[in-house]
XYZ file of C-alpha atoms in Angstrom:
707
model
C 87.480 96.072 144.383
C 91.286 96.094 144.436
C 93.035 99.444 143.909
C 96.754 99.853 143.074
C 97.890 101.300 139.729
C 94.509 101.091 138.068
C 92.459 103.528 136.018
C 89.240 102.645 137.808
C 88.415 103.038 141.465
C 85.027 102.531 143.097
C 83.358 104.710 145.713
C 80.249 103.355 147.446
C 77.419 105.831 148.050
C 74.567 103.851 149.545
C 73.092 101.683 146.834
C 75.144 103.470 144.172
C 78.679 102.698 143.012
C 80.613 105.681 141.618
C 83.302 104.408 139.266
C 86.076 106.986 138.917
C 88.259 106.951 135.791
C 91.819 108.167 136.353
C 94.604 106.502 134.352
C 97.828 106.836 136.386
C 100.687 108.766 134.817
C 98.649 109.947 131.823
C 97.102 113.320 131.034
C 93.994 111.661 129.584
C 92.120 108.429 130.183
C 92.661 105.870 127.409
C 90.987 102.613 126.474
C 94.019 100.323 126.660
C 93.955 96.490 126.845
C 94.694 96.757 130.561
C 91.777 99.150 131.022
C 89.507 96.731 129.155
C 90.465 94.129 131.742
C 89.429 96.526 134.503
C 86.093 97.154 132.805
C 85.503 93.403 132.661
C 86.084 93.213 136.413
C 83.930 96.289 137.133
C 81.002 94.967 135.092
C 81.212 91.556 136.783
C 81.408 93.208 140.217
C 78.400 95.481 139.606
C 76.384 92.508 138.351
C 77.228 90.304 141.346
C 77.306 92.845 144.212
C 73.874 92.593 145.849
C 74.031 95.942 147.638
C 74.866 97.865 144.444
C 71.743 98.700 142.455
C 73.140 101.310 140.024
C 76.421 102.926 139.038
C 77.837 106.213 137.768
C 80.853 106.336 135.464
C 82.772 109.621 135.817
C 86.292 110.922 135.191
C 88.533 112.276 137.923
C 90.713 114.050 135.342
C 90.322 117.712 134.494
C 91.307 116.877 130.887
C 88.019 115.140 130.215
C 86.005 111.939 130.273
C 88.025 109.567 128.084
C 89.935 109.533 124.821
C 90.259 106.556 122.521
C 92.801 103.800 122.181
C 96.539 103.982 122.806
C 97.703 105.001 119.320
C 101.317 104.040 119.967
C 100.074 100.543 120.652
C 98.143 100.454 117.379
C 101.340 101.127 115.418
C 102.867 97.995 116.951
C 100.121 95.444 116.260
C 99.168 93.504 113.152
C 95.819 92.707 111.578
C 94.996 89.651 113.672
C 95.874 91.392 116.943
C 93.783 94.417 115.966
C 90.785 92.224 115.159
C 91.070 90.457 118.503
C 91.363 93.803 120.336
C 88.194 95.040 118.616
C 86.247 91.867 119.425
C 87.320 92.009 123.053
C 86.457 95.714 123.411
C 83.082 95.151 121.760
C 82.322 92.204 124.015
C 83.222 94.131 127.195
C 81.036 97.101 126.264
C 78.218 94.786 125.225
C 78.328 93.272 128.725
C 78.190 96.810 130.138
C 75.173 97.663 127.971
C 73.319 94.474 129.016
C 73.589 95.059 132.761
C 70.189 94.983 134.413
C 71.449 97.584 136.868
C 71.519 101.059 135.279
C 74.906 102.658 134.603
C 74.977 106.405 133.971
C 77.869 108.102 132.149
C 78.695 111.533 133.569
C 80.598 113.350 130.827
C 82.660 116.477 131.328
C 85.287 117.447 128.787
C 86.103 115.398 125.699
C 84.570 111.953 125.202
C 86.345 110.841 122.052
C 86.539 107.589 120.121
C 86.626 104.723 122.568
C 85.581 107.133 125.316
C 82.367 107.929 123.469
C 81.836 104.220 122.809
C 82.040 103.567 126.562
C 79.448 106.295 127.162
C 77.140 104.871 124.484
C 77.269 101.463 126.191
C 75.838 103.018 129.364
C 72.088 103.169 129.817
C 71.940 106.947 130.308
C 74.279 109.854 129.565
C 74.518 113.237 131.262
C 76.936 115.830 129.880
C 78.142 119.061 131.387
C 77.118 122.163 129.453
C 80.710 123.391 129.467
C 82.383 124.316 126.163
C 85.133 121.820 126.986
C 82.606 119.013 126.666
C 82.601 117.589 123.165
C 81.787 114.190 121.754
C 83.283 112.733 118.584
C 84.290 109.644 116.658
C 87.699 110.875 115.371
C 88.805 107.424 114.192
C 88.060 108.189 110.534
C 90.650 110.989 110.678
C 93.187 108.359 111.662
C 92.210 106.032 108.814
C 90.325 103.753 111.238
C 86.786 103.075 112.430
C 85.186 102.923 115.894
C 86.097 99.424 116.986
C 84.236 98.832 120.254
C 80.707 98.766 118.883
C 80.416 102.439 117.901
C 79.294 101.692 114.342
C 76.453 99.590 115.802
C 75.301 101.608 118.804
C 75.313 105.120 117.347
C 72.845 104.396 114.491
C 70.490 102.563 116.861
C 70.620 105.358 119.412
C 70.214 108.470 117.244
C 69.274 107.092 113.830
C 71.096 106.314 110.614
C 71.043 109.787 109.062
C 72.174 111.516 112.251
C 74.952 109.074 113.039
C 76.605 108.841 109.614
C 77.939 112.436 109.592
C 79.522 111.830 113.014
C 81.058 108.499 112.030
C 82.226 109.607 108.569
C 83.661 113.049 109.372
C 84.939 112.788 112.950
C 83.488 116.218 113.695
C 83.066 117.444 117.272
C 79.603 117.720 118.769
C 79.166 120.119 121.685
C 76.902 119.326 124.618
C 73.778 121.210 123.506
C 73.972 119.755 120.017
C 74.554 116.281 121.509
C 71.337 116.699 123.495
C 69.412 117.700 120.360
C 70.819 114.711 118.477
C 70.019 112.297 121.281
C 73.648 111.352 121.990
C 73.123 112.469 125.584
C 69.925 112.469 127.622
C 70.437 115.406 129.945
C 72.717 118.409 130.597
C 74.102 119.660 133.886
C 76.325 122.465 135.084
C 79.836 121.061 135.698
C 79.801 121.414 139.524
C 76.535 119.490 139.759
C 77.404 116.753 137.268
C 78.022 113.949 139.750
C 74.917 114.838 141.739
C 72.771 114.939 138.583
C 74.172 111.596 137.407
C 73.556 110.042 140.834
C 69.939 111.249 140.852
C 69.429 109.846 137.363
C 70.886 106.484 138.408
C 68.557 106.408 141.439
C 65.531 107.174 139.238
C 66.405 104.369 136.845
C 66.705 101.626 139.466
C 64.195 98.940 138.598
C 62.863 100.900 135.620
C 63.346 100.905 131.883
C 64.891 103.980 130.312
C 62.249 105.593 128.102
C 63.964 108.156 125.897
C 62.146 110.187 123.297
C 63.076 109.701 119.659
C 64.458 113.084 118.608
C 64.318 112.278 114.897
C 61.730 114.019 112.739
C 58.820 111.988 111.396
C 60.418 112.127 107.947
C 63.673 110.683 109.302
C 61.821 107.918 111.122
C 59.716 107.056 108.076
C 62.701 106.918 105.738
C 64.801 104.767 108.068
C 61.964 102.385 108.888
C 61.824 101.157 105.282
C 64.565 99.032 103.739
C 64.272 101.026 100.510
C 64.699 104.263 102.462
C 67.824 103.034 104.219
C 69.200 101.854 100.873
C 68.747 105.385 99.551
C 70.680 106.790 102.527
C 73.536 104.309 102.002
C 73.741 105.174 98.294
C 73.809 108.898 98.951
C 76.494 108.502 101.627
C 78.605 106.311 99.339
C 78.454 108.840 96.512
C 79.548 111.592 98.864
C 82.419 109.497 100.243
C 83.712 108.690 96.761
C 83.489 112.343 95.764
C 85.293 113.616 98.862
C 87.984 110.939 99.221
C 88.540 110.089 95.532
C 89.008 106.506 96.808
C 92.270 107.504 98.482
C 91.078 106.513 101.956
C 89.378 103.180 102.675
C 88.097 103.956 106.193
C 84.880 105.878 105.320
C 83.579 103.124 103.034
C 84.395 100.501 105.660
C 82.495 102.514 108.302
C 79.480 102.749 106.029
C 79.592 99.018 105.298
C 79.839 98.124 109.005
C 76.809 100.313 109.741
C 74.874 98.795 106.838
C 75.648 95.221 107.852
C 74.620 95.888 111.439
C 71.270 97.416 110.515
C 70.436 94.994 107.727
C 71.906 91.716 109.020
C 71.868 92.215 112.773
C 74.197 93.315 115.548
C 76.308 90.165 115.473
C 77.092 90.510 111.760
C 77.755 94.221 112.205
C 80.105 93.689 115.148
C 82.021 91.011 113.253
C 82.351 93.308 110.231
C 83.532 96.120 112.500
C 86.290 93.946 113.995
C 87.356 92.567 110.610
C 87.481 96.010 109.005
C 89.390 97.432 111.979
C 92.091 94.802 111.565
C 92.275 95.536 107.850
C 92.526 99.305 108.355
C 95.207 99.143 111.064
C 97.650 97.767 108.494
C 96.927 100.325 105.769
C 99.646 102.875 104.956
C 97.024 105.631 105.183
C 96.287 104.828 108.811
C 99.957 104.541 109.747
C 100.691 107.945 108.224
C 97.649 109.580 109.791
C 98.553 108.276 113.251
C 102.116 109.556 112.870
C 100.736 112.877 111.693
C 98.523 112.980 114.793
C 101.616 112.639 116.985
C 103.330 115.434 115.030
C 100.253 117.609 115.569
C 100.445 117.015 119.297
C 104.132 117.897 119.286
C 103.342 121.153 117.469
C 101.007 122.010 120.341
C 104.012 122.485 122.637
C 106.515 125.319 122.727
C 109.865 124.000 121.377
C 111.866 127.054 122.514
C 113.532 126.329 125.875
C 113.663 130.018 126.855
C 110.585 131.061 128.879
C 108.298 133.450 126.972
C 107.670 136.993 128.133
C 104.540 137.542 130.243
C 101.584 137.990 127.904
C 99.396 140.909 128.992
C 97.565 141.822 125.833
C 98.077 141.896 122.084
C 98.160 144.819 119.706
C 97.033 144.239 116.119
C 97.486 146.795 113.350
C 95.039 146.244 110.507
C 91.375 145.288 110.924
C 91.006 143.616 107.538
C 90.384 139.934 106.905
C 93.659 138.800 108.518
C 93.790 141.281 111.388
C 90.160 140.695 112.366
C 90.729 136.943 112.217
C 93.790 137.175 114.472
C 91.846 139.343 116.913
C 88.975 136.851 116.944
C 91.033 133.731 117.714
C 92.952 135.676 120.358
C 89.815 136.867 122.156
C 88.177 133.441 121.877
C 91.123 131.997 123.768
C 91.162 134.520 126.596
C 93.634 137.126 125.265
C 92.857 140.844 125.364
C 93.333 142.695 122.096
C 93.867 146.289 120.981
C 92.773 146.404 117.316
C 93.882 149.441 115.317
C 93.163 150.713 111.818
C 93.358 154.060 110.062
C 89.728 155.122 110.564
C 86.475 154.184 112.217
C 84.957 152.833 109.002
C 87.759 150.263 108.622
C 87.463 149.316 112.287
C 83.692 148.922 112.017
C 84.067 146.527 109.082
C 86.525 144.445 111.101
C 84.251 144.444 114.156
C 81.257 143.384 112.049
C 83.289 140.528 110.585
C 84.272 139.326 114.074
C 80.699 139.680 115.341
C 79.240 137.615 112.500
C 81.702 134.756 113.064
C 81.149 134.704 116.840
C 77.374 134.976 116.453
C 77.411 132.058 113.990
C 79.055 129.923 116.679
C 76.431 130.999 119.201
C 73.670 130.053 116.770
C 75.192 126.566 116.434
C 75.215 126.098 120.198
C 78.999 126.275 120.586
C 78.684 129.485 122.645
C 76.119 130.988 124.981
C 75.101 134.652 124.547
C 77.103 135.461 127.682
C 80.210 133.734 126.342
C 79.795 135.500 122.994
C 79.616 138.881 124.721
C 82.556 138.069 126.964
C 84.712 137.243 123.915
C 83.730 140.467 122.161
C 84.466 142.494 125.299
C 88.123 141.447 125.080
C 88.593 143.395 121.817
C 89.080 147.166 121.992
C 89.076 148.939 118.618
C 90.904 152.249 118.183
C 92.392 154.480 115.497
C 95.113 155.759 117.861
C 98.577 154.383 118.582
C 98.655 155.254 122.268
C 96.605 152.160 123.133
C 99.691 150.052 122.411
C 101.663 151.168 125.434
C 100.618 148.091 127.451
C 100.843 145.354 124.826
C 103.329 142.499 125.160
C 103.126 141.583 121.465
C 102.308 143.779 118.469
C 101.211 142.037 115.255
C 101.181 144.013 112.012
C 98.587 142.574 109.605
C 98.425 144.917 106.603
C 98.945 144.101 102.927
C 102.300 143.062 101.443
C 104.118 146.388 101.130
C 107.603 146.662 102.640
C 107.572 150.460 103.022
C 104.129 150.431 104.660
C 105.163 147.747 107.141
C 108.336 149.630 108.060
C 106.376 152.859 108.519
C 103.858 151.174 110.837
C 106.558 149.770 113.103
C 108.299 153.145 113.160
C 105.112 155.007 114.100
C 104.095 152.694 116.947
C 107.611 152.214 118.358
C 107.469 155.190 120.800
C 104.337 153.801 122.429
C 105.624 150.274 123.045
C 107.078 148.897 126.270
C 110.772 148.010 126.057
C 110.081 144.272 126.308
C 107.319 144.171 123.659
C 107.734 141.721 120.772
C 107.102 142.983 117.223
C 105.661 140.584 114.658
C 104.740 140.873 110.998
C 102.051 138.754 109.390
C 103.806 138.849 106.025
C 103.658 135.749 103.862
C 106.823 136.363 101.872
C 108.850 139.494 102.747
C 111.966 138.585 104.784
C 111.524 139.747 108.373
C 115.094 141.051 108.488
C 114.215 143.518 105.709
C 111.193 144.781 107.648
C 113.293 145.141 110.814
C 116.177 146.821 109.005
C 117.172 150.029 110.783
C 114.660 149.562 113.613
C 116.148 150.242 117.071
C 114.891 146.935 118.495
C 115.323 144.479 115.661
C 116.195 141.712 118.132
C 112.527 141.731 119.168
C 111.274 141.183 115.596
C 109.727 137.918 114.429
C 107.341 136.811 111.707
C 103.918 135.389 112.535
C 102.513 134.057 109.267
C 98.846 133.175 109.691
C 96.748 131.489 107.019
C 93.394 132.655 105.697
C 90.747 132.346 106.998
C 92.505 132.633 110.365
C 89.665 131.185 112.512
C 89.604 127.980 110.422
C 93.215 127.407 109.405
C 95.117 125.573 112.178
C 98.698 126.555 111.265
C 100.951 129.401 112.404
C 104.431 129.792 110.926
C 106.715 131.679 113.333
C 109.766 133.126 111.593
C 113.004 133.891 113.417
C 115.746 136.081 111.980
C 119.466 135.864 112.723
C 118.901 138.728 115.185
C 115.709 137.491 116.888
C 116.362 136.764 120.553
C 115.022 133.497 121.901
C 112.512 135.078 124.237
C 110.887 136.964 121.357
C 110.518 133.729 119.397
C 109.273 131.830 122.457
C 106.691 134.556 123.126
C 105.369 134.476 119.558
C 105.072 130.672 119.725
C 103.317 130.852 123.087
C 100.780 133.345 121.763
C 100.131 131.088 118.761
C 99.544 128.124 121.058
C 97.224 130.229 123.211
C 95.307 131.065 120.029
C 94.755 127.347 119.428
C 97.219 127.056 116.551
C 99.730 124.363 115.681
C 103.036 126.184 115.402
C 106.123 125.531 113.307
C 109.274 127.626 113.763
C 111.267 128.402 110.615
C 114.239 130.594 109.733
C 113.952 133.867 107.857
C 114.307 134.148 104.095
C 112.213 134.916 101.005
C 108.875 133.127 101.363
C 109.996 131.353 104.568
C 108.808 127.743 104.206
C 105.142 127.462 103.243
C 105.162 130.254 100.660
C 108.281 128.840 99.010
C 106.718 125.415 98.724
C 103.360 126.792 97.553
C 105.095 128.954 94.915
C 106.933 125.953 93.435
C 103.655 124.016 93.351
C 101.713 126.806 91.651
C 104.536 127.624 89.211
C 104.462 124.024 88.011
C 100.691 124.254 87.546
C 101.318 127.276 85.324
C 103.931 125.322 83.354
C 101.364 122.575 82.719
C 98.929 125.167 81.378
C 101.677 126.467 79.108
C 102.054 122.920 77.743
C 98.361 122.694 76.915
C 96.671 121.251 80.018
C 93.277 122.637 80.951
C 92.396 124.229 84.289
C 89.951 121.386 84.958
C 92.584 118.713 84.268
C 95.166 120.202 86.602
C 92.833 120.884 89.507
C 90.949 117.590 89.160
C 94.170 115.587 89.079
C 95.358 117.098 92.359
C 91.979 116.661 94.040
C 92.129 113.020 92.986
C 95.629 112.885 94.494
C 94.168 114.018 97.813
C 94.409 117.819 97.942
C 91.211 119.593 99.075
C 91.490 122.036 96.156
C 93.663 122.157 93.062
C 96.613 124.551 92.682
C 94.809 126.939 90.314
C 91.761 127.180 92.561
C 94.195 127.750 95.427
C 95.856 130.603 93.535
C 92.436 132.203 93.050
C 91.727 131.886 96.786
C 95.112 133.326 97.799
C 94.761 136.070 95.196
C 96.592 136.400 91.890
C 97.880 139.769 93.126
C 99.485 138.017 96.101
C 100.871 135.278 93.832
C 102.409 137.950 91.575
C 104.037 139.648 94.563
C 105.380 136.309 95.833
C 106.775 135.524 92.393
C 108.671 138.817 92.430
C 110.089 138.082 95.898
C 111.129 134.509 95.080
C 112.446 134.954 91.531
C 116.041 135.715 92.644
C 116.058 132.582 94.841
C 114.962 130.343 91.977
C 117.315 132.104 89.550
C 120.274 131.080 91.726
C 119.197 127.466 91.155
C 119.235 127.999 87.392
C 115.625 128.385 86.392
C 112.942 131.010 85.986
C 109.386 130.111 86.979
C 107.976 132.554 84.432
C 105.817 135.584 85.019
C 102.291 134.334 84.391
C 100.884 135.700 87.702
C 102.256 139.150 86.917
C 100.776 139.036 83.397
C 97.421 137.862 84.709
C 97.383 140.656 87.272
C 98.092 143.277 84.610
C 95.180 141.837 82.635
C 92.815 142.463 85.555
C 92.740 138.918 86.940
C 92.861 138.938 90.745
C 91.110 135.661 91.582
C 88.107 135.273 93.847
C 88.448 138.789 95.268
C 87.267 140.332 91.973
C 85.450 137.171 90.755
C 87.869 136.887 87.841
C 90.732 134.438 87.884
C 91.256 130.902 86.645
C 87.577 130.603 87.480
C 84.654 132.990 87.085
C 82.721 133.303 90.329
C 78.955 133.576 90.340
C 76.872 135.478 92.845
C 75.457 132.265 94.298
C 77.541 130.866 97.145
C 80.219 128.529 95.875
C 79.202 128.897 92.239
C 82.101 129.030 89.797
C 83.113 127.902 86.344
C 86.422 127.783 84.497
C 87.314 131.150 82.983
C 88.432 130.423 79.386
C 89.879 133.949 79.126
C 92.937 132.861 81.134
C 94.069 130.614 78.283
C 95.103 133.681 76.285
C 98.030 133.941 78.745
C 98.953 130.278 78.253
C 99.063 129.732 74.493
C 95.423 130.004 73.522
C 92.187 128.093 74.047
C 93.220 124.858 72.361
C 93.837 122.411 75.196
C 94.986 118.803 75.074
C 94.467 115.789 77.308
C 97.347 114.960 79.640
C 98.005 111.900 81.761
C 96.577 112.682 85.244
C 99.337 110.636 86.884
C 101.975 112.763 85.166
C 100.261 115.931 86.414
C 100.147 114.538 89.956
C 103.777 113.433 89.931
C 105.133 116.713 88.647
C 103.149 118.898 91.032
C 103.733 116.766 94.134
C 107.429 116.398 93.253
C 107.856 120.162 93.007
C 106.366 120.618 96.451
C 108.540 117.829 97.877
C 111.724 119.095 96.180
C 111.217 122.579 97.616
C 110.624 121.099 101.074
C 113.996 119.314 100.795
C 115.679 122.544 99.686
C 114.212 124.261 102.762
C 115.778 121.571 104.969
C 119.055 121.894 103.105
C 118.993 125.718 103.428
C 118.168 125.353 107.162
C 114.903 127.223 106.783
C 113.490 124.086 108.410
C 115.221 122.518 111.375
C 113.111 119.330 111.417
C 111.297 117.309 108.744
C 108.229 117.202 111.013
C 107.806 120.969 110.600
C 107.989 120.651 106.832
C 105.286 118.011 106.742
C 103.044 119.826 109.202
C 103.368 123.081 107.279
C 102.542 121.450 103.948
C 99.533 119.525 105.287
C 97.994 122.152 107.584
C 98.876 125.208 105.521
C 98.745 123.980 101.922
C 96.516 120.916 101.925
C 99.098 118.233 101.100
C 97.277 114.936 101.820
C 97.635 113.996 105.487
C 97.182 110.312 104.605
C 100.517 110.559 102.751
C 102.111 112.108 105.842
C 103.418 115.252 104.121
C 105.943 115.743 101.307
C 108.968 114.419 103.210
C 107.193 111.340 104.541
C 105.886 110.831 101.002
C 109.489 110.685 99.768
C 110.379 108.239 102.567
C 107.381 106.013 101.810
C 108.429 105.437 98.209
C 112.147 105.426 99.001
C 114.591 108.223 98.208
C 116.182 106.303 95.344
C 112.790 105.747 93.725
C 111.978 109.430 94.159
C 115.259 110.370 92.462
C 114.370 108.085 89.569
C 111.065 109.897 89.309
C 112.828 113.254 89.109
C 115.086 111.858 86.424
C 112.026 110.954 84.305
C 111.226 114.665 84.075
C 114.785 115.955 83.725
C 114.027 117.211 80.219
C 111.550 119.680 81.734
C 114.427 121.762 83.052
C 116.656 122.387 86.081
C 113.730 122.599 88.500
C 113.665 118.773 88.443
C 117.340 118.600 89.387
C 117.517 116.857 92.798
C 118.676 118.839 95.842
C 122.233 117.843 96.876
C 120.908 116.879 100.319
C 118.666 114.248 98.741
C 121.521 112.787 96.706
C 123.687 112.598 99.859
C 120.905 110.882 101.795
C 120.418 108.301 99.049
C 124.158 107.569 98.952
C 124.233 107.101 102.720
C 121.041 105.026 102.915
C 119.421 107.671 105.124
C 115.764 108.617 105.512
C 114.016 111.689 106.876
C 112.321 109.592 109.581
C 113.496 106.535 111.464
C 110.083 105.180 112.581
């Protein structure tokens, strides 16, 4: 085999060929058109080489086995080119799967998208039992489908009911779970992976691969009957329509490709897969989701050029929901934590919360008992300040009270090293006010996490006019170490995300004042693409928090000529706090997830008589308010880049990723069209007055993005 600048290289080991995957100049292996050409050559060579009786496919990269396609390339091709690429990839992997000589995939690290499809085309799969090893079909999250035979091979390998959740959600499967599902055949410790794969390849020479069917008898019986499979398709379709509200075409196309393959044969399924892939590549949803993916990757890097301070360990004040969550994600990612609260009872509650979350992961197979215990050992709980003398970053995570936050930083200050960074997890109080009068205010930043911290991917780092660059860089670096996507914003009331969320929720309150029902408002925004409606979101955040935010932001909005009203404050005085006391816009039942609209809230919004409103009008007004506030944040230089505004709105507030975020949403319809939309609601008041920046951009023919 020729070498040169190729991803594949072959090492002969007796009657085995070890095919190493190592794409030059790239951090990860990708399934590009050039790589497909190499696979064609490799398959032909293995078939024709008489002295080679089996092969092992393994990555030489520490980053993992293989990712999917080159996404930049997908943005540059049209429907016909995408279809041809899918047919070619499917044909190459079909040739790989039909080799009489066994090929074993040795998987360490991520095998994603096209990488997983390559592994599925091999006769046998061995995965390392490392936590870095995960298998997934993430294409659906990009508005696409697996396009190299994945919709055909996965159901045949592990069954219809087991494969659909993987194909339709894009969720990660860790090695032990992959073994239970039947995605892989064997596990190995990472150092012995190549040896284990080689032994497996030797065993399979001249033999058929007999793998046990890991499905239950009920699964097998249901899937064996056409009527049973039809029931599965119907159930999956209903769930897709409920979850996507028909905003995203990819899940239905995936389901149809699977159905056609199982009911009409592999050839029909493969043709449907290629045709649907070409169709999806050209959809605006896919284009926006791919761009959003690139923005996510960018937010995984530190944008501050100044090197961060060395990170020894973190100090966290407050062991409540937020503080415990911050401690958990820190310890999970290798950071040592000093967790402080006022007494042992508060600390014990926080420790129990952390334990339950970590133990849940162990029960799912994402952690071993040893790894669970090692994570927990990184957290030291104390009620004393002296433990903070060796921390490089102190994060205050108590409730929204300016005087309390100031007092905490004053009390711990004598124990801190001179170079320590001080951060507040406030969601709305300006950091400069918290740092006011403190002897080291240049080391103050905001670190605004989102609840629940272990699940929410966003961190908003807030810099003041006095924050030195190293302090900001250190806070960002810690966030990245915690596995977060980080946006950096400037200080001010509500920063970015809280400002945008407040405008969104204030408009929801205005719609209630006009006679809309809670169901109408929340349903309209779920249909628009939000995971929850604005009133359900207010319940989750807490009406007490919303009332505090309204107080903080009222002067800002007043300077723009309008008052958002005081409905959160009035609700709070009436005893409505949201989910935390089971009484908000919804009444929460004891059963998990059970809730119903609380008609008592209507007494604060004109009474129980409600009227039907146009869902499109509700969607326009609410989305416009979020987008307008995002533009104001750019204009006020709270945001330095539109990418940060879109990331913050999608990851922190649930703005639909398939629309790209509020600023890309404006671009997609055109700024002039957006201004016309605002003008339609001008009679609602000055909040629909366009930001001057937007008017200037329209006059100059500018956009937020140039791609």
